[in-house]
mmCIF file of C-alpha atoms in Angstrom:
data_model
loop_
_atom_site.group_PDB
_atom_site.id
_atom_site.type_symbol
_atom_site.label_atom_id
_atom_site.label_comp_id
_atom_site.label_asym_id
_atom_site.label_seq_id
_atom_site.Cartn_x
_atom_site.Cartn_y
_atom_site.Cartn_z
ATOM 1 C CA UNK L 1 142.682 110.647 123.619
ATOM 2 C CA UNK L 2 142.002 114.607 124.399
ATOM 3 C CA UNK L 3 139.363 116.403 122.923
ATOM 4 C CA UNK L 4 140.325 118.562 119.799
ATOM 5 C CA UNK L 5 141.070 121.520 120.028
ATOM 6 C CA UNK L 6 139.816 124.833 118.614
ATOM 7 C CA UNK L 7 141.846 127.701 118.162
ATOM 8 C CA UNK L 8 140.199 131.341 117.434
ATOM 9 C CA UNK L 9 142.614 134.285 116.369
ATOM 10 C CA UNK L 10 143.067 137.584 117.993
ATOM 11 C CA UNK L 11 141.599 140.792 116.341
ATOM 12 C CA UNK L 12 142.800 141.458 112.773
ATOM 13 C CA UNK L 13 144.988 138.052 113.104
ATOM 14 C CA UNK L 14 144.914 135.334 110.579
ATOM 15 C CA UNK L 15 144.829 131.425 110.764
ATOM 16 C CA UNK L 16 148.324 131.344 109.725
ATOM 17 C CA UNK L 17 149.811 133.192 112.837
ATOM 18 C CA UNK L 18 148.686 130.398 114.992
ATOM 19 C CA UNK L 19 150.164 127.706 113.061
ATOM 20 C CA UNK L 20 153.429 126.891 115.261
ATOM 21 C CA UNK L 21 150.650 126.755 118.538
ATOM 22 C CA UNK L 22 148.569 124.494 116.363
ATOM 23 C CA UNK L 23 151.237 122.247 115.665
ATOM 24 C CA UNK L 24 152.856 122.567 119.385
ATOM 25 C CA UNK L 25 150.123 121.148 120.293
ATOM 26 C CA UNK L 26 149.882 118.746 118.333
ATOM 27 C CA UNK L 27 153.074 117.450 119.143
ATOM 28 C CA UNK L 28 152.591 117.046 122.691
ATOM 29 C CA UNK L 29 148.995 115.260 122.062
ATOM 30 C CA UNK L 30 146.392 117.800 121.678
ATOM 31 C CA UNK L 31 144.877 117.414 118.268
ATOM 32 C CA UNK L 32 144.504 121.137 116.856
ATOM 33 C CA UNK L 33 142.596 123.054 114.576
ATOM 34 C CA UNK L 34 142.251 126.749 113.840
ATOM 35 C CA UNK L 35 139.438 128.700 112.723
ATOM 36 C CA UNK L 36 140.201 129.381 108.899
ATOM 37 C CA UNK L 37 140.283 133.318 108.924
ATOM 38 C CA UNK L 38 142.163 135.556 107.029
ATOM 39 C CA UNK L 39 142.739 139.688 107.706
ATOM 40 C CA UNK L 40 140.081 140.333 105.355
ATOM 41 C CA UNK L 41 137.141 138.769 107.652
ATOM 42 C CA UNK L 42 137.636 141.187 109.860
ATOM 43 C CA UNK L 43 137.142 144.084 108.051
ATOM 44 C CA UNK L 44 133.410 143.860 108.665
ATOM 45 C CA UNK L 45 133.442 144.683 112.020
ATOM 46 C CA UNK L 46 135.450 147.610 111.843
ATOM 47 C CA UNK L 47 134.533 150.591 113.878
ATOM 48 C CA UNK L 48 132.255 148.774 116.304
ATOM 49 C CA UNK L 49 129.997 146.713 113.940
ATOM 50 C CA UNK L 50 128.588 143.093 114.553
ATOM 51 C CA UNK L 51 131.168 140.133 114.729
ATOM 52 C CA UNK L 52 128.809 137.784 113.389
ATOM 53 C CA UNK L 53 131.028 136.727 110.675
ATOM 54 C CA UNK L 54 133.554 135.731 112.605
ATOM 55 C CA UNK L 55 130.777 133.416 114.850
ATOM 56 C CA UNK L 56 129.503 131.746 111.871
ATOM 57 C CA UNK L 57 133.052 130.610 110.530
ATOM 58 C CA UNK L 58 133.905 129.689 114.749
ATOM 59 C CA UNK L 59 130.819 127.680 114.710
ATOM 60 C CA UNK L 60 131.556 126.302 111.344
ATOM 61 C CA UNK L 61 134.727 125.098 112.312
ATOM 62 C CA UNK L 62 133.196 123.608 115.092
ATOM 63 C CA UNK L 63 130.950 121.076 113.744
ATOM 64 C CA UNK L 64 133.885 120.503 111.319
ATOM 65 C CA UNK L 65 135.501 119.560 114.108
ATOM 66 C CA UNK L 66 132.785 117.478 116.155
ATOM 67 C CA UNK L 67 131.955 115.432 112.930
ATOM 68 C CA UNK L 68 135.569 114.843 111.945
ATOM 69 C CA UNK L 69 136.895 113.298 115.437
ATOM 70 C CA UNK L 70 133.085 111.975 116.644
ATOM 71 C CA UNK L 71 133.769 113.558 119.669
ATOM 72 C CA UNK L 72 130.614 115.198 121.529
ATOM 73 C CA UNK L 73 132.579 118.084 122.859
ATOM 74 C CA UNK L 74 135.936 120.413 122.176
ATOM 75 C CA UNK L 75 137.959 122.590 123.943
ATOM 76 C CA UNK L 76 138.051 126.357 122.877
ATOM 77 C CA UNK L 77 141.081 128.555 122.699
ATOM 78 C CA UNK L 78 140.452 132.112 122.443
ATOM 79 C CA UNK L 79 143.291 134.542 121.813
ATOM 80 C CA UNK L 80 142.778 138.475 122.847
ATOM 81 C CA UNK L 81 139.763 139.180 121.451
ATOM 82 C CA UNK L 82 138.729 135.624 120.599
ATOM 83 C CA UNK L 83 138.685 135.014 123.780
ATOM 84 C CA UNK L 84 135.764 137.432 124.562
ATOM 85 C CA UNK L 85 134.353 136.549 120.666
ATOM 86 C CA UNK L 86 134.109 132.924 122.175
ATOM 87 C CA UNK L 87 131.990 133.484 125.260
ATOM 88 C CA UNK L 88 129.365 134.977 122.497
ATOM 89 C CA UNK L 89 129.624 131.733 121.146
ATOM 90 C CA UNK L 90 129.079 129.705 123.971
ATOM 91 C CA UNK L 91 125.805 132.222 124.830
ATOM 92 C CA UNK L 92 122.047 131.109 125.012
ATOM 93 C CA UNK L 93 120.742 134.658 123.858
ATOM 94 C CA UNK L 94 120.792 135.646 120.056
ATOM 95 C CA UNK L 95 123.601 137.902 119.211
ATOM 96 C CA UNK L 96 123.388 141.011 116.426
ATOM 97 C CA UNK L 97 125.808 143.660 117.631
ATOM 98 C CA UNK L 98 125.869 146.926 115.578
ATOM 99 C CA UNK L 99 124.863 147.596 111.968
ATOM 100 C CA UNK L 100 123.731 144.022 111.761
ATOM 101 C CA UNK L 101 120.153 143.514 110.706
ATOM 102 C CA UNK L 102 120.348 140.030 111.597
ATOM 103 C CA UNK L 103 121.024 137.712 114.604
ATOM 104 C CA UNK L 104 123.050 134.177 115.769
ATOM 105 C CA UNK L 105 122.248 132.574 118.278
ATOM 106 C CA UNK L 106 125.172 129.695 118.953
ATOM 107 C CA UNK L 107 124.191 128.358 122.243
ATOM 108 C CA UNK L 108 128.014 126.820 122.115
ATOM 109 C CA UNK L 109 128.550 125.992 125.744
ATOM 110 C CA UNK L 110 126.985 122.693 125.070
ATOM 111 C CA UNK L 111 129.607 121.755 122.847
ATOM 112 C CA UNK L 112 132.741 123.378 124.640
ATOM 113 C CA UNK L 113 134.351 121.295 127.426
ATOM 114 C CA UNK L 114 137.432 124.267 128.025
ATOM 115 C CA UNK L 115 137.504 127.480 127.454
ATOM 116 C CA UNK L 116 141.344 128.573 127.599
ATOM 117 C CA UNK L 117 141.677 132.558 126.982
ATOM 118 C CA UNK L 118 145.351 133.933 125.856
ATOM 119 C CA UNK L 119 145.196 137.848 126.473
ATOM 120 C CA UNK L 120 141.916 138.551 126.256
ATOM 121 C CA UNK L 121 140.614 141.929 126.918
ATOM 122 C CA UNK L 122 137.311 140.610 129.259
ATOM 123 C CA UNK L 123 136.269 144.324 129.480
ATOM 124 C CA UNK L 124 137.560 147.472 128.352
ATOM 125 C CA UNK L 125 136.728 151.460 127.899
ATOM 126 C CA UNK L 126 137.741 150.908 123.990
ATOM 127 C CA UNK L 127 134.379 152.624 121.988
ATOM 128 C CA UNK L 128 134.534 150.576 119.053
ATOM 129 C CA UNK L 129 134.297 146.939 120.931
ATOM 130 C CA UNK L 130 133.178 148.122 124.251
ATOM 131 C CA UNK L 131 129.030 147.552 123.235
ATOM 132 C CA UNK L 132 130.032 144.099 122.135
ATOM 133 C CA UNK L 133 132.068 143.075 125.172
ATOM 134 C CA UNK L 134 128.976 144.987 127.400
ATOM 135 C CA UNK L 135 126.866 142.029 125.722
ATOM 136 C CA UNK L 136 129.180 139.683 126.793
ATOM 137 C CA UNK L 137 129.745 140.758 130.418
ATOM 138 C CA UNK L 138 126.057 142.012 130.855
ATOM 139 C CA UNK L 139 124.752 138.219 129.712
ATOM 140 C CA UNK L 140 127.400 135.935 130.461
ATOM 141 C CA UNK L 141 129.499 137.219 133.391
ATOM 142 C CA UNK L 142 132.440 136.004 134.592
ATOM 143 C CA UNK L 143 133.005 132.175 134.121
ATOM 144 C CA UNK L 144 129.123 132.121 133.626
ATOM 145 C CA UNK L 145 128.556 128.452 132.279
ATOM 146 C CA UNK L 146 129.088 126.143 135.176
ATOM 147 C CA UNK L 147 129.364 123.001 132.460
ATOM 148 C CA UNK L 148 132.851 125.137 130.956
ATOM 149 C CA UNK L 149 135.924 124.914 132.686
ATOM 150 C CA UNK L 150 137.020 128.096 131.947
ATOM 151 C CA UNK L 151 141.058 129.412 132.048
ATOM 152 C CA UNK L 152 141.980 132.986 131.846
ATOM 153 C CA UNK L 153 145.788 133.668 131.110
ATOM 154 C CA UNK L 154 147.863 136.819 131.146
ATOM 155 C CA UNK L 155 150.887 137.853 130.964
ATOM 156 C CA UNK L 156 153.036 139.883 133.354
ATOM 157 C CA UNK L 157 155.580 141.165 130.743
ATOM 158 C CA UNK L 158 155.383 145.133 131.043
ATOM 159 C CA UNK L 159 155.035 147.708 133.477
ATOM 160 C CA UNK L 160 153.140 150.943 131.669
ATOM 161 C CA UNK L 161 154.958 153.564 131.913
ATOM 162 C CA UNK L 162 155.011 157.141 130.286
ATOM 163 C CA UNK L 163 158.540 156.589 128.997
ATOM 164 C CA UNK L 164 160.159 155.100 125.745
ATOM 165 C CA UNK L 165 159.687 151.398 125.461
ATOM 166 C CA UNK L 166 156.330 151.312 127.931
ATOM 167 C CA UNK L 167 154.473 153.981 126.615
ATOM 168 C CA UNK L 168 152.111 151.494 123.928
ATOM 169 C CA UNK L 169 151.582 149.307 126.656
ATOM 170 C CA UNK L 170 150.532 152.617 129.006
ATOM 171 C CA UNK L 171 148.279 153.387 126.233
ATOM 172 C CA UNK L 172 146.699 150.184 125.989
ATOM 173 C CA UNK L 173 145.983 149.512 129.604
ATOM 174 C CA UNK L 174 144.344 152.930 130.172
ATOM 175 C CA UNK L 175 142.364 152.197 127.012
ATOM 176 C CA UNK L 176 140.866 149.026 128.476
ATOM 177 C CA UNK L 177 140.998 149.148 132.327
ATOM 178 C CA UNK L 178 141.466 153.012 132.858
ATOM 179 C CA UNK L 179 144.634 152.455 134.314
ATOM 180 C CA UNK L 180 148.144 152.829 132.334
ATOM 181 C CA UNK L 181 150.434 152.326 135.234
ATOM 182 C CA UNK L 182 149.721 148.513 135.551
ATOM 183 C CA UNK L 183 151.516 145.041 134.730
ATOM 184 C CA UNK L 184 150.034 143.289 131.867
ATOM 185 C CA UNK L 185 151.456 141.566 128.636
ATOM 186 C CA UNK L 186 152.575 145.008 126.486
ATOM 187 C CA UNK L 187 148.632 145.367 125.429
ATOM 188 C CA UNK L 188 146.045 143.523 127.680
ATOM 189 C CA UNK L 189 146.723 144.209 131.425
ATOM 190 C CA UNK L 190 146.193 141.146 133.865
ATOM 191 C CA UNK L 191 143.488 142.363 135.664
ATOM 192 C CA UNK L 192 141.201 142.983 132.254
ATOM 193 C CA UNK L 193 142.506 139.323 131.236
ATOM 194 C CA UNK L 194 140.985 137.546 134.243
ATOM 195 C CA UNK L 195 137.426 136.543 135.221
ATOM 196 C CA UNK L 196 135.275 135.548 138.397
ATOM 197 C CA UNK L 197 135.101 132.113 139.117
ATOM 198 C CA UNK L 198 137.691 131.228 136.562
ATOM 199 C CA UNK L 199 140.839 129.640 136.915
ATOM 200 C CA UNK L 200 142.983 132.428 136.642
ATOM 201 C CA UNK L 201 146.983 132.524 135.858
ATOM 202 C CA UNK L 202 149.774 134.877 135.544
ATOM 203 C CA UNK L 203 152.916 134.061 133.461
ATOM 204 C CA UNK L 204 155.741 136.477 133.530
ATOM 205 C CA UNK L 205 157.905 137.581 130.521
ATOM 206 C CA UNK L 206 155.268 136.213 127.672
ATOM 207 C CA UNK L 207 154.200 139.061 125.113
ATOM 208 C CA UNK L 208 150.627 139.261 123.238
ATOM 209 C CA UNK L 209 150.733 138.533 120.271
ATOM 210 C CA UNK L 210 152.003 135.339 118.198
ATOM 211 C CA UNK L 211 154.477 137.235 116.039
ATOM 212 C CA UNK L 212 156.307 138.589 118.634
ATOM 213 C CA UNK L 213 159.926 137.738 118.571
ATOM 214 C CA UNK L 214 159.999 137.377 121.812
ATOM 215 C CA UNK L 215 158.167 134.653 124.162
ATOM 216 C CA UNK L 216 154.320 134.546 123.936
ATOM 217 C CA UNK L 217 151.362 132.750 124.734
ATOM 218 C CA UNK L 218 151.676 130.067 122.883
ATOM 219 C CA UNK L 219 155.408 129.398 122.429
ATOM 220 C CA UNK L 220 156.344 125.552 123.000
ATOM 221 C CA UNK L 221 158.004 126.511 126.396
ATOM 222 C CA UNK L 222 154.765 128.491 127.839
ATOM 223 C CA UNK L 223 152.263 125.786 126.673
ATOM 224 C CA UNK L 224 153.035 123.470 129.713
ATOM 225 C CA UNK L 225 151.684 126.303 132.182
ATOM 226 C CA UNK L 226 148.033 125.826 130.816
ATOM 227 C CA UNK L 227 147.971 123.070 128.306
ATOM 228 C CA UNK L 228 146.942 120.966 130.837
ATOM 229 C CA UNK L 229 143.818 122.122 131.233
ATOM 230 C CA UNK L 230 142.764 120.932 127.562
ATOM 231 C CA UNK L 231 143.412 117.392 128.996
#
């Protein structure tokens, strides 16, 4: 049987946007579970301050996990910025982050078999979550933990363009890679969403984020491109 899987939202997303992925995957044999937020728990870290709320309730959910299937190990998915929020977790140093008095230290890549990012921003130029994804890369760069497999997806959806129907996705490709003429999934550009010494993929025509009503990351036609790797 597979490991279970984790599943940690996107910025601002709640548990309930990721319930068709957590039940895709369920039906094709991957035992799923998502970490229990709601739009509220991120309002702490708004404007730059510490995501150590949204740690604690990832490692939580964790041990849930661990305890529940008496496994020794999971496999982490990350969406956009959970994807970058989850290499904190796997981290050896203790984490604090801005206008947080107080400090985690998760040491989670013991416990994490896969880490499969959806989107994820792995740097940007964005002030109010650029110090906390300098910890990251400063500590922990690229596919740092040798004991992770880790898997970086992205999407080649949309060109950025100054024009109507490209000019958000200009926008948020010059905001994270300094670059708005670039392919990328209408937010995250591919070559913010990869990482050295990962294994890194590009699907075409998938958009960021899970309410899309187009194709995304985790619709049940994309999952056999990377689902795999949870095996």
């Amino acid at each position: 049987m597979p490991l279970p899987t984790v599943i940690l939202p996107g910025y601002f997303e709640s548990a309930k946007s990721y319930q068709k992925l957590e039940q895709s995957l369920k039906e094709i044999g991957f035992p799923a579970v998502t970490v229990p937020l709601g739009r509220r728990d991120w309002i702490p870290t708004l404007g730059g301050r510490s995501f150590i709320n949204i740690l604690q309730k990832l490692d939580q959910t964790v041990k849930n996990v661990l305890f529940e299937f008496n496994v020794p190990q999971i496999n982490l998915i990350g969406h956009s910025a959970g994807g970058w929020i989850s290499r904190i977790y796997l981290g050896e140093l203790p984490y604090s982050g801005r206008g947080n008095d107080k400090s985690l230290l998760c040491n989670g890549h013991k416990l994490v078999a896969n880490l499969i990012t959806l989107g994820t921003p792995h740097f940007s130029q964005e002030r109010w979550t650029r110090r906390t994804i300098d910890f990251v890369n400063q500590n922990y760069p690229g596919a740092f933990y040798k004991d992770v497999n880790y898997i970086c997806v992205a999407g080649k959806t949309v060109f950025g363009n100054k024009k109507l129907g490209s000019w958000l996705a200009y926008n948020s490709y010059l905001l994270t890679c300094g670059k708005g003429n670039t392919w990328g999934d209408g937010i995250t550009p591919i070559e913010a969403a990869h990482l050295e010494g990962a294994q890194n993929i590009v699907i075409e025509d998938v958009r960021h984020s899970p309410k899309s009503p187009q194709r995304w990351y985790g619709s049940p036609d994309i999952l056999s491109t990377w689902a795999n790797y949870l095996s």
